[in-house]
mmCIF file of C-alpha atoms in Angstrom:
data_model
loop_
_atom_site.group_PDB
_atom_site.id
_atom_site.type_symbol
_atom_site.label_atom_id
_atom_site.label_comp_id
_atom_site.label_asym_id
_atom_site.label_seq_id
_atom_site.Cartn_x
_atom_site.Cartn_y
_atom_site.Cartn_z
ATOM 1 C CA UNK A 1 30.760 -25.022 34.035
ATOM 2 C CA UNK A 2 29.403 -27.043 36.717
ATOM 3 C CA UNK A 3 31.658 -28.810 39.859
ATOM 4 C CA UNK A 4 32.095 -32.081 38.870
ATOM 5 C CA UNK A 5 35.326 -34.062 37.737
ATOM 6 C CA UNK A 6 36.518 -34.619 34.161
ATOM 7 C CA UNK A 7 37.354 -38.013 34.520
ATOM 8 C CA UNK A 8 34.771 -39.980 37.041
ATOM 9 C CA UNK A 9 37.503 -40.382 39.598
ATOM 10 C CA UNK A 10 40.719 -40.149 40.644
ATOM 11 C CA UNK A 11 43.949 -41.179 38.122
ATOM 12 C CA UNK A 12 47.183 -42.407 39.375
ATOM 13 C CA UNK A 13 49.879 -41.467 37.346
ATOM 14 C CA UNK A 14 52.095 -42.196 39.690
ATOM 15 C CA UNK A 15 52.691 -44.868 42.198
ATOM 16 C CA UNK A 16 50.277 -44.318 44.534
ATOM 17 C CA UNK A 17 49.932 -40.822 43.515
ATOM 18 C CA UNK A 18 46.409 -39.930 42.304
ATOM 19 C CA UNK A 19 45.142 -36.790 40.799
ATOM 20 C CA UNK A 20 41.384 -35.701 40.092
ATOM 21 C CA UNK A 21 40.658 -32.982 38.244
ATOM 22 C CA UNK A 22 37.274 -31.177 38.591
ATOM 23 C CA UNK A 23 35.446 -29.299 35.952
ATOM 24 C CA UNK A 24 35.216 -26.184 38.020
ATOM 25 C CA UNK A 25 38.049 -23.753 36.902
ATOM 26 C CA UNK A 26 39.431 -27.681 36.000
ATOM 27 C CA UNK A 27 41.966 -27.507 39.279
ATOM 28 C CA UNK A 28 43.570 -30.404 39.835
ATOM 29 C CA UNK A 29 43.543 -32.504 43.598
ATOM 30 C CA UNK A 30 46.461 -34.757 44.491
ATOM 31 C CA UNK A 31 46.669 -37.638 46.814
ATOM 32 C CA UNK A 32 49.638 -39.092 47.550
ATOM 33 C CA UNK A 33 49.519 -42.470 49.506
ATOM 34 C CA UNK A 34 52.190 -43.830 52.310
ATOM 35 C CA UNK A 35 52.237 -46.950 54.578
ATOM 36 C CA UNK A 36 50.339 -45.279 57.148
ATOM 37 C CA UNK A 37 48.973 -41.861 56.073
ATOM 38 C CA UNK A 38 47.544 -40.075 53.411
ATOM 39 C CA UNK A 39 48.247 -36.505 51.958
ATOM 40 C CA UNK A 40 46.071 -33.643 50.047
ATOM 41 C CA UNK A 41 47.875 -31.335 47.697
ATOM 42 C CA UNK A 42 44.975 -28.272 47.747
ATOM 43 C CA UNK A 43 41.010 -28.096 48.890
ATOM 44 C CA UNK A 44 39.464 -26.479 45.782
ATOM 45 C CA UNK A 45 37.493 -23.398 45.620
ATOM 46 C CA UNK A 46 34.826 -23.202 48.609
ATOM 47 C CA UNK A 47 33.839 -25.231 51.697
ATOM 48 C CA UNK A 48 31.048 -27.186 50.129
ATOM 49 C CA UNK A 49 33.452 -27.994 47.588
ATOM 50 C CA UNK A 50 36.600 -28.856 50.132
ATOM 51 C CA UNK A 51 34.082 -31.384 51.678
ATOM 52 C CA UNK A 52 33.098 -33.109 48.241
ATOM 53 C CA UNK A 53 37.044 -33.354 47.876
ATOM 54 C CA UNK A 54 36.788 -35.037 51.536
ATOM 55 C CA UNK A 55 34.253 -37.244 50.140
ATOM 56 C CA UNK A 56 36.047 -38.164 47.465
ATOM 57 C CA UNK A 57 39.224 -38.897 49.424
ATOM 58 C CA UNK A 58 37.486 -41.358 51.713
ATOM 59 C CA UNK A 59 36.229 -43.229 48.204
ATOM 60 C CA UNK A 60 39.683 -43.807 47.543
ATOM 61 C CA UNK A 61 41.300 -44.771 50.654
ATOM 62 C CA UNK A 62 40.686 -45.799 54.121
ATOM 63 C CA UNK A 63 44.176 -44.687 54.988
ATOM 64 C CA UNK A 64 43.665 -41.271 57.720
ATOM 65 C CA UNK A 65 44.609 -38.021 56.865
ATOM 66 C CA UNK A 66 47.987 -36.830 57.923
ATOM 67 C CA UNK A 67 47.922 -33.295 56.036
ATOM 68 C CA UNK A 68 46.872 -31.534 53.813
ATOM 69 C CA UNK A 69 49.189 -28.857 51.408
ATOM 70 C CA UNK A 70 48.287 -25.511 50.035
ATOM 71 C CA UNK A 71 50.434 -24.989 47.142
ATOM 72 C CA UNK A 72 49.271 -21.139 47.120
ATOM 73 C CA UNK A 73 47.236 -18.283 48.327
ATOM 74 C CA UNK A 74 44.635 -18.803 45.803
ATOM 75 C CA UNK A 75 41.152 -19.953 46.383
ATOM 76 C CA UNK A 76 40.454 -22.036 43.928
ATOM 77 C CA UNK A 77 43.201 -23.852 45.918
ATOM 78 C CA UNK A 78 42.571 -23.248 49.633
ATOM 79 C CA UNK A 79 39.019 -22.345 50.051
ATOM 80 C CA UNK A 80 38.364 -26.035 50.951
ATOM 81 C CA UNK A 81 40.223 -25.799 53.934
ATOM 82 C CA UNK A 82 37.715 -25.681 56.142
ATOM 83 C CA UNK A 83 36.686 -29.477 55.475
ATOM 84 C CA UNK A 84 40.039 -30.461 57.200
ATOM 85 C CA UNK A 85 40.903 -27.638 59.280
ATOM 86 C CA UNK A 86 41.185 -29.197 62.720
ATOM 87 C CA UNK A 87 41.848 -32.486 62.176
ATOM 88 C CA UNK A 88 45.175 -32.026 60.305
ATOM 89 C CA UNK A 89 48.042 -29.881 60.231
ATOM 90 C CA UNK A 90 47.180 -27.450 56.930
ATOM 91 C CA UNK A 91 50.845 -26.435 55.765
ATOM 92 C CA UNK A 92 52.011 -23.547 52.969
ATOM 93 C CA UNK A 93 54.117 -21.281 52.889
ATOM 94 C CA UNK A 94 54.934 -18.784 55.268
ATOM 95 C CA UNK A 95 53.468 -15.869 53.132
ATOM 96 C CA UNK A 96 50.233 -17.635 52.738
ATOM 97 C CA UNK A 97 48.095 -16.622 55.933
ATOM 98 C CA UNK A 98 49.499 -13.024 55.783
ATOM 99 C CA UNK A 99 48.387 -12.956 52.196
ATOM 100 C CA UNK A 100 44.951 -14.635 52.845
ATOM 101 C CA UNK A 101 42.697 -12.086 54.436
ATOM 102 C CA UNK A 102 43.421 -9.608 51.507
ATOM 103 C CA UNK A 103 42.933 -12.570 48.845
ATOM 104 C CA UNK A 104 39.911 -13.724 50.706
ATOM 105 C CA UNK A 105 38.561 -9.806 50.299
ATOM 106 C CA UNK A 106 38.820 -9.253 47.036
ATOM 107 C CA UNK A 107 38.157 -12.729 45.760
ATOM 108 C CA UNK A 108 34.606 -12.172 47.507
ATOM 109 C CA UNK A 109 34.580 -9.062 45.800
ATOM 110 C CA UNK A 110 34.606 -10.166 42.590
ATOM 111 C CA UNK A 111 32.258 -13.434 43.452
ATOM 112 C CA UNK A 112 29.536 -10.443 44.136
ATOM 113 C CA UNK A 113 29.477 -9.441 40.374
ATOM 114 C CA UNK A 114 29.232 -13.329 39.085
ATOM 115 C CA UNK A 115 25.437 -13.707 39.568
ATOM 116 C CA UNK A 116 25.941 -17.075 36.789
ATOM 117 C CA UNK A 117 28.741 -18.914 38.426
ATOM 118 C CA UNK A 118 27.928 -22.345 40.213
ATOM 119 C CA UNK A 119 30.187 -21.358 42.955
ATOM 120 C CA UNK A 120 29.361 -18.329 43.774
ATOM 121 C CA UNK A 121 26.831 -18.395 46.925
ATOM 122 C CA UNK A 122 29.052 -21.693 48.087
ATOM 123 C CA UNK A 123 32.348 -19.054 47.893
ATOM 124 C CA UNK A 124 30.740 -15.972 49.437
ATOM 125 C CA UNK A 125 29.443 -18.264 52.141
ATOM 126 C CA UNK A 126 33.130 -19.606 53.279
ATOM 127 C CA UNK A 127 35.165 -18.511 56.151
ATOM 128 C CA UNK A 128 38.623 -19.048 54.316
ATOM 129 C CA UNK A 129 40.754 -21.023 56.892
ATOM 130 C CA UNK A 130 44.642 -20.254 56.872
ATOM 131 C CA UNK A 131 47.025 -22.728 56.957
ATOM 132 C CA UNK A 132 48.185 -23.329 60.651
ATOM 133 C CA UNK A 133 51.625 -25.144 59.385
ATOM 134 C CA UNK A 134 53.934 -22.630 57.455
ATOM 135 C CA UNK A 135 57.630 -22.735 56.181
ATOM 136 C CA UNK A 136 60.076 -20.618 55.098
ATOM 137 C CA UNK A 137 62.342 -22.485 52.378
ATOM 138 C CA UNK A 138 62.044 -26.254 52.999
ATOM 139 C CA UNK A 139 60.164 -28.946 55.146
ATOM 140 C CA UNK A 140 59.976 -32.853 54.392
ATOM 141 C CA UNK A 141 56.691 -34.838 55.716
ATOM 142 C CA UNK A 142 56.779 -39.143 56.283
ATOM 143 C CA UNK A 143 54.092 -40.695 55.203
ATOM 144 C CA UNK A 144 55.553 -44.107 56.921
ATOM 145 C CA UNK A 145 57.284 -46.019 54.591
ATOM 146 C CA UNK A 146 57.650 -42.698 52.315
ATOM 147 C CA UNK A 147 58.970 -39.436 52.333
ATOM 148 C CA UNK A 148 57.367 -36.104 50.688
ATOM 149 C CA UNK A 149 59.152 -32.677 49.940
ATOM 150 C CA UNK A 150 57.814 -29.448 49.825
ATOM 151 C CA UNK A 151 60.045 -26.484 48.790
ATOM 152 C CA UNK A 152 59.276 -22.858 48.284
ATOM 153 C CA UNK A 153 61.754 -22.387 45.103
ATOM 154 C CA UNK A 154 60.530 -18.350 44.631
ATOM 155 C CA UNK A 155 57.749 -16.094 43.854
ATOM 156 C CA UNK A 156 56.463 -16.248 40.535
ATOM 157 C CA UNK A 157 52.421 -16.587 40.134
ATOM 158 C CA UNK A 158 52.351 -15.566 43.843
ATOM 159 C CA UNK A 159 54.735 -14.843 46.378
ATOM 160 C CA UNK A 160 54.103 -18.113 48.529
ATOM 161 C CA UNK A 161 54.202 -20.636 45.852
ATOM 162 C CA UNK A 162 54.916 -23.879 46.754
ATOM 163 C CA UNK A 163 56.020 -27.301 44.822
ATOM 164 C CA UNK A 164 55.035 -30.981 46.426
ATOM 165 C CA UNK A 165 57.826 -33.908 45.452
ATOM 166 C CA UNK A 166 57.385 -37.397 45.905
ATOM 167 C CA UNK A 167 60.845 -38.328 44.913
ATOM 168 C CA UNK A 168 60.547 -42.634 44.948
ATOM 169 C CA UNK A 169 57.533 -42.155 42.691
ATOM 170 C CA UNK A 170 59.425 -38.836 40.618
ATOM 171 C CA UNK A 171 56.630 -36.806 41.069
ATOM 172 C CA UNK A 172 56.114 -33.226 41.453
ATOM 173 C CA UNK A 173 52.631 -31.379 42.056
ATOM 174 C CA UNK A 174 53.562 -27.354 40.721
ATOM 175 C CA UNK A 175 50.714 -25.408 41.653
ATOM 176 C CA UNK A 176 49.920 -22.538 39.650
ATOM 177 C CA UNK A 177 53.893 -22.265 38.706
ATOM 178 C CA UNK A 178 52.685 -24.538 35.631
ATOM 179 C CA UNK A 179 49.266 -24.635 33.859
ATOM 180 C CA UNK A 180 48.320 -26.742 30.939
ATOM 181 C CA UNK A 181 44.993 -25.999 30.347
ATOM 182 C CA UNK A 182 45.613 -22.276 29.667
ATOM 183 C CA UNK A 183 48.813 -20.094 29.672
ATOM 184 C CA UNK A 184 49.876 -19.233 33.204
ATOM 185 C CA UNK A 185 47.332 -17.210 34.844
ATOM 186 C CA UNK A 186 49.081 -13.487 35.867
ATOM 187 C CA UNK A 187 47.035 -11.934 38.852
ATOM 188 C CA UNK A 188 47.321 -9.123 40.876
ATOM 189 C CA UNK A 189 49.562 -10.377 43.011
ATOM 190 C CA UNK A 190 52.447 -11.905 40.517
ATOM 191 C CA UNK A 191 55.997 -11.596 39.893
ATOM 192 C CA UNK A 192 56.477 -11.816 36.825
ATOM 193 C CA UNK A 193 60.366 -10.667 36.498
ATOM 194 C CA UNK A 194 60.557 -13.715 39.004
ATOM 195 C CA UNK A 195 58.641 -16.498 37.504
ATOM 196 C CA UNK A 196 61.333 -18.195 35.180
ATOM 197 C CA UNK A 197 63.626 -18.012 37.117
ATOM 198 C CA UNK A 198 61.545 -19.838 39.967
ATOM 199 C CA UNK A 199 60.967 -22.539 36.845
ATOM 200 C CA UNK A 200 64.346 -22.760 36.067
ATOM 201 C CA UNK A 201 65.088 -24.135 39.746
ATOM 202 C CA UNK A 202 61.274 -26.071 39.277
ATOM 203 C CA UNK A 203 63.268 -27.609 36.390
ATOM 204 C CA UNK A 204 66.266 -29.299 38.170
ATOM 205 C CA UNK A 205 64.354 -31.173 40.586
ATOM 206 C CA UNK A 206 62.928 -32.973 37.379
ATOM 207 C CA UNK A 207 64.182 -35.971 35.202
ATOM 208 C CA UNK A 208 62.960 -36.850 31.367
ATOM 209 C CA UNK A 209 60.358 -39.417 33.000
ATOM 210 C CA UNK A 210 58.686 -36.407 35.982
ATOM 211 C CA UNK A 211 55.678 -36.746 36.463
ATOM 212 C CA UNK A 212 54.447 -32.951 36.992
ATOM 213 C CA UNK A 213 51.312 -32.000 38.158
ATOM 214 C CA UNK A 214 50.268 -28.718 37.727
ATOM 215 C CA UNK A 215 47.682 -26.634 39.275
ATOM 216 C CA UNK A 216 44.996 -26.709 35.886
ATOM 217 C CA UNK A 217 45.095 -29.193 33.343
ATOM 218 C CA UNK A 218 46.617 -32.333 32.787
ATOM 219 C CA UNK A 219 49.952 -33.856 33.872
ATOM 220 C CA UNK A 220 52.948 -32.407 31.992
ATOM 221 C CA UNK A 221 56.752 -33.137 32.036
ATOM 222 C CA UNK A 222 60.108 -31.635 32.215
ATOM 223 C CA UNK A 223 60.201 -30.160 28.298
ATOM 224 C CA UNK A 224 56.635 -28.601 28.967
ATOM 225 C CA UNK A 225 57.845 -27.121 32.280
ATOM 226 C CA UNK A 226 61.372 -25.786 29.958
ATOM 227 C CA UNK A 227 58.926 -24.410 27.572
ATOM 228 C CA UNK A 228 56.646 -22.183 29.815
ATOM 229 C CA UNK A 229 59.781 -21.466 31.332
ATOM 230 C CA UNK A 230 61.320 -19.887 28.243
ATOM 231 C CA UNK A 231 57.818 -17.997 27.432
ATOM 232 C CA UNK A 232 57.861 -16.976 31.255
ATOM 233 C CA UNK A 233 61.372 -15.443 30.445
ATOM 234 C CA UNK A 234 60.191 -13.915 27.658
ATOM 235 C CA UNK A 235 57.274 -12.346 29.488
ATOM 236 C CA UNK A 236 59.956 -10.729 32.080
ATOM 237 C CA UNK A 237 62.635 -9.089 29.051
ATOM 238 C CA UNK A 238 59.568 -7.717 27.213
ATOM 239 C CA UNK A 239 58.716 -5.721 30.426
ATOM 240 C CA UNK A 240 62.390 -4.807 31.136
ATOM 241 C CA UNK A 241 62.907 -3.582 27.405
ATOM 242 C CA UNK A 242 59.903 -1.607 27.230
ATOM 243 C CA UNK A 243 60.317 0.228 30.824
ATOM 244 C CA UNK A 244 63.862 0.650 29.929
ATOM 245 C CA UNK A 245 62.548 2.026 26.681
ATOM 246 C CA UNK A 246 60.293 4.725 28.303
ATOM 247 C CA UNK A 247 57.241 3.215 26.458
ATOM 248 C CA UNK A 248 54.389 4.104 29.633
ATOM 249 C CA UNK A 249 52.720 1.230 31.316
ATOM 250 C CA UNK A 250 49.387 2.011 30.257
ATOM 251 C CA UNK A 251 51.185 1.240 26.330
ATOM 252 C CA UNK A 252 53.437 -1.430 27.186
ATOM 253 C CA UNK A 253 50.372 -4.322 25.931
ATOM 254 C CA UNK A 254 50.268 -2.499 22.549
ATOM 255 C CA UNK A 255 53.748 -2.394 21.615
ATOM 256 C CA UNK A 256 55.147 -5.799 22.943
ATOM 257 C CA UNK A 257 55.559 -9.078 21.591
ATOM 258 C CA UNK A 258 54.153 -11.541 23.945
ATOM 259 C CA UNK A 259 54.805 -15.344 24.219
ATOM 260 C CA UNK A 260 50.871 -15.244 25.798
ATOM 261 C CA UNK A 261 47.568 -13.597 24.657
ATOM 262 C CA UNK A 262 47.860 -9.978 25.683
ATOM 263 C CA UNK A 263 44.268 -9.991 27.500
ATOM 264 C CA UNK A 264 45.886 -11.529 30.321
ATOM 265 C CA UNK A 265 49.133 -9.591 31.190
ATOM 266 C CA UNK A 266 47.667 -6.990 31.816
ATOM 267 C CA UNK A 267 48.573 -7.775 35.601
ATOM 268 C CA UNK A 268 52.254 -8.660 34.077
ATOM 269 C CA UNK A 269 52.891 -5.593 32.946
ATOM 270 C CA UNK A 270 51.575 -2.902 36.150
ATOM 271 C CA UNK A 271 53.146 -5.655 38.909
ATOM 272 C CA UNK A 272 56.669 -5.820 36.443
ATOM 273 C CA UNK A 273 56.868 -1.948 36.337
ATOM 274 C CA UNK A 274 56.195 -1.386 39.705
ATOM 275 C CA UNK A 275 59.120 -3.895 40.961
ATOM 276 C CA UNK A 276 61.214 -2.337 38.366
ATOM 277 C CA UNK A 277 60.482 1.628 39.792
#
């Protein structure tokens, strides 16, 4: 799949909130306007893609930069850093840069075995840039005549994930804590006893007209965040009744019944049994 966007160009679906999504791995870009700044929710997944995204951006506004937001670890998400890093502050969670350098490692690793993937050389070839702004819990940014919230509401896909509200526009950009264009992607380095719980607080910051942005696919809203939710829950009791049950990680897959496809929880199951030992 090649690097371009779906759609041609950047949608607002909210006021003054504009998302692009881009054919590679189909992460989704926000942009969220104020009366005197702009702000980017994620870089993508290398530097040459990170500065497309910058090209992009200054297509859409002549407003300058005032920061940019990692919602995660990932690098499909932060790899693009290094088109902004310098200018702006680069803010995640506090998690994120201790995280990175591990991420960054294997991620590379696995980029070496992909001899077909359009991003491969661009990946291998980027100096991952850590955030330089972190946070604990809770920090607000102004955007002049607006204000934007980002919250750390618990570990779930990773430990550092991260959710972006614009509340006069009720908006909310989720990260990887909600995909649409697949089920939720369980990695290495998920917690998945955690994750609906983390949705469960995801889902009281949104009303029945939410605009939420997750990190893949196309905007949702609050019943499609309830529903993963539910599955996510589902997901965590399966592991806790089969552990509790004896049944050996290596045979958990085969004898549970799973809300997702059971290629990919296979990362669900070892991380779930090894919080629960």
């Amino acid at each position: 799949m090649g690097c371009q966007d779906i759609y041609g160009g950047w949608n607002e679906v909210a006021d003054r909130c504009f998302v692009r999504r881009y054919a590679y791995l189909d992460v989704s870009c926000t942009v969220v306007l104020g009366e005197v700044a702009a702000l980017v929710v994620d870089t993508r997944a290398s530097l040459a893609q990170g500065r497309a995204l910058a090209g992009d951006l200054r297509g859409l506004t002549r407003l300058p930069l005032g920061a940019v937001v990692n919602t995660h670890v990932h690098f499909d998400h932060l790899f693009g850093n290094g088109a902004f890093g310098g200018r702006v502050p680069i803010i995640a969670h506090e998690s994120v840069p201790v995280d990175l350098p591990a991420h960054e490692a294997r991620t590379k690793e696995l980029y070496q075995a992909e001899t077909d993937d359009p991003n491969r050389d661009a990946a291998l070839a980027t100096v991952a840039v850590p955030p330089d702004t972190t946070f604990a819990s809770v920090k607000a940014l102004r955007l002049g005549d607006r204000q934007v919230e980002l919250a750390h509401l618990g570990r779930g896909h990773t430990a550092g994930d991260v959710v972006v509200r614009v509340p006069d526009a009720d908006l909310v950009c989720a990260g990887d804590l909600v995909e649409e264009s697949g089920p939720p992607r369980y990695g290495p380095d998920c917690y998945p006893l955690e994750w609906g719980q983390t949705l469960e607080s995801l889902s009281e910051l949104l009303g029945p007209g939410t605009v939420v942005v997750p990190g893949h696919g196309r905007v949702v809203d609050r019943d499609f965040v309830l529903t993963q939710r539910a599955d996510a829950v589902g997901v965590a009791e399966q592991i806790r009744e089969l552990a509790s049950g004896g049944v050996p990680v290596s045979d958990a897959l085969a004898h549970g019944s799973w809300p997702f496809p059971r290629e990919g929880l296979g990362d669900a199951v070892r991380c779930g049994y090894a919080a629960l030992s």
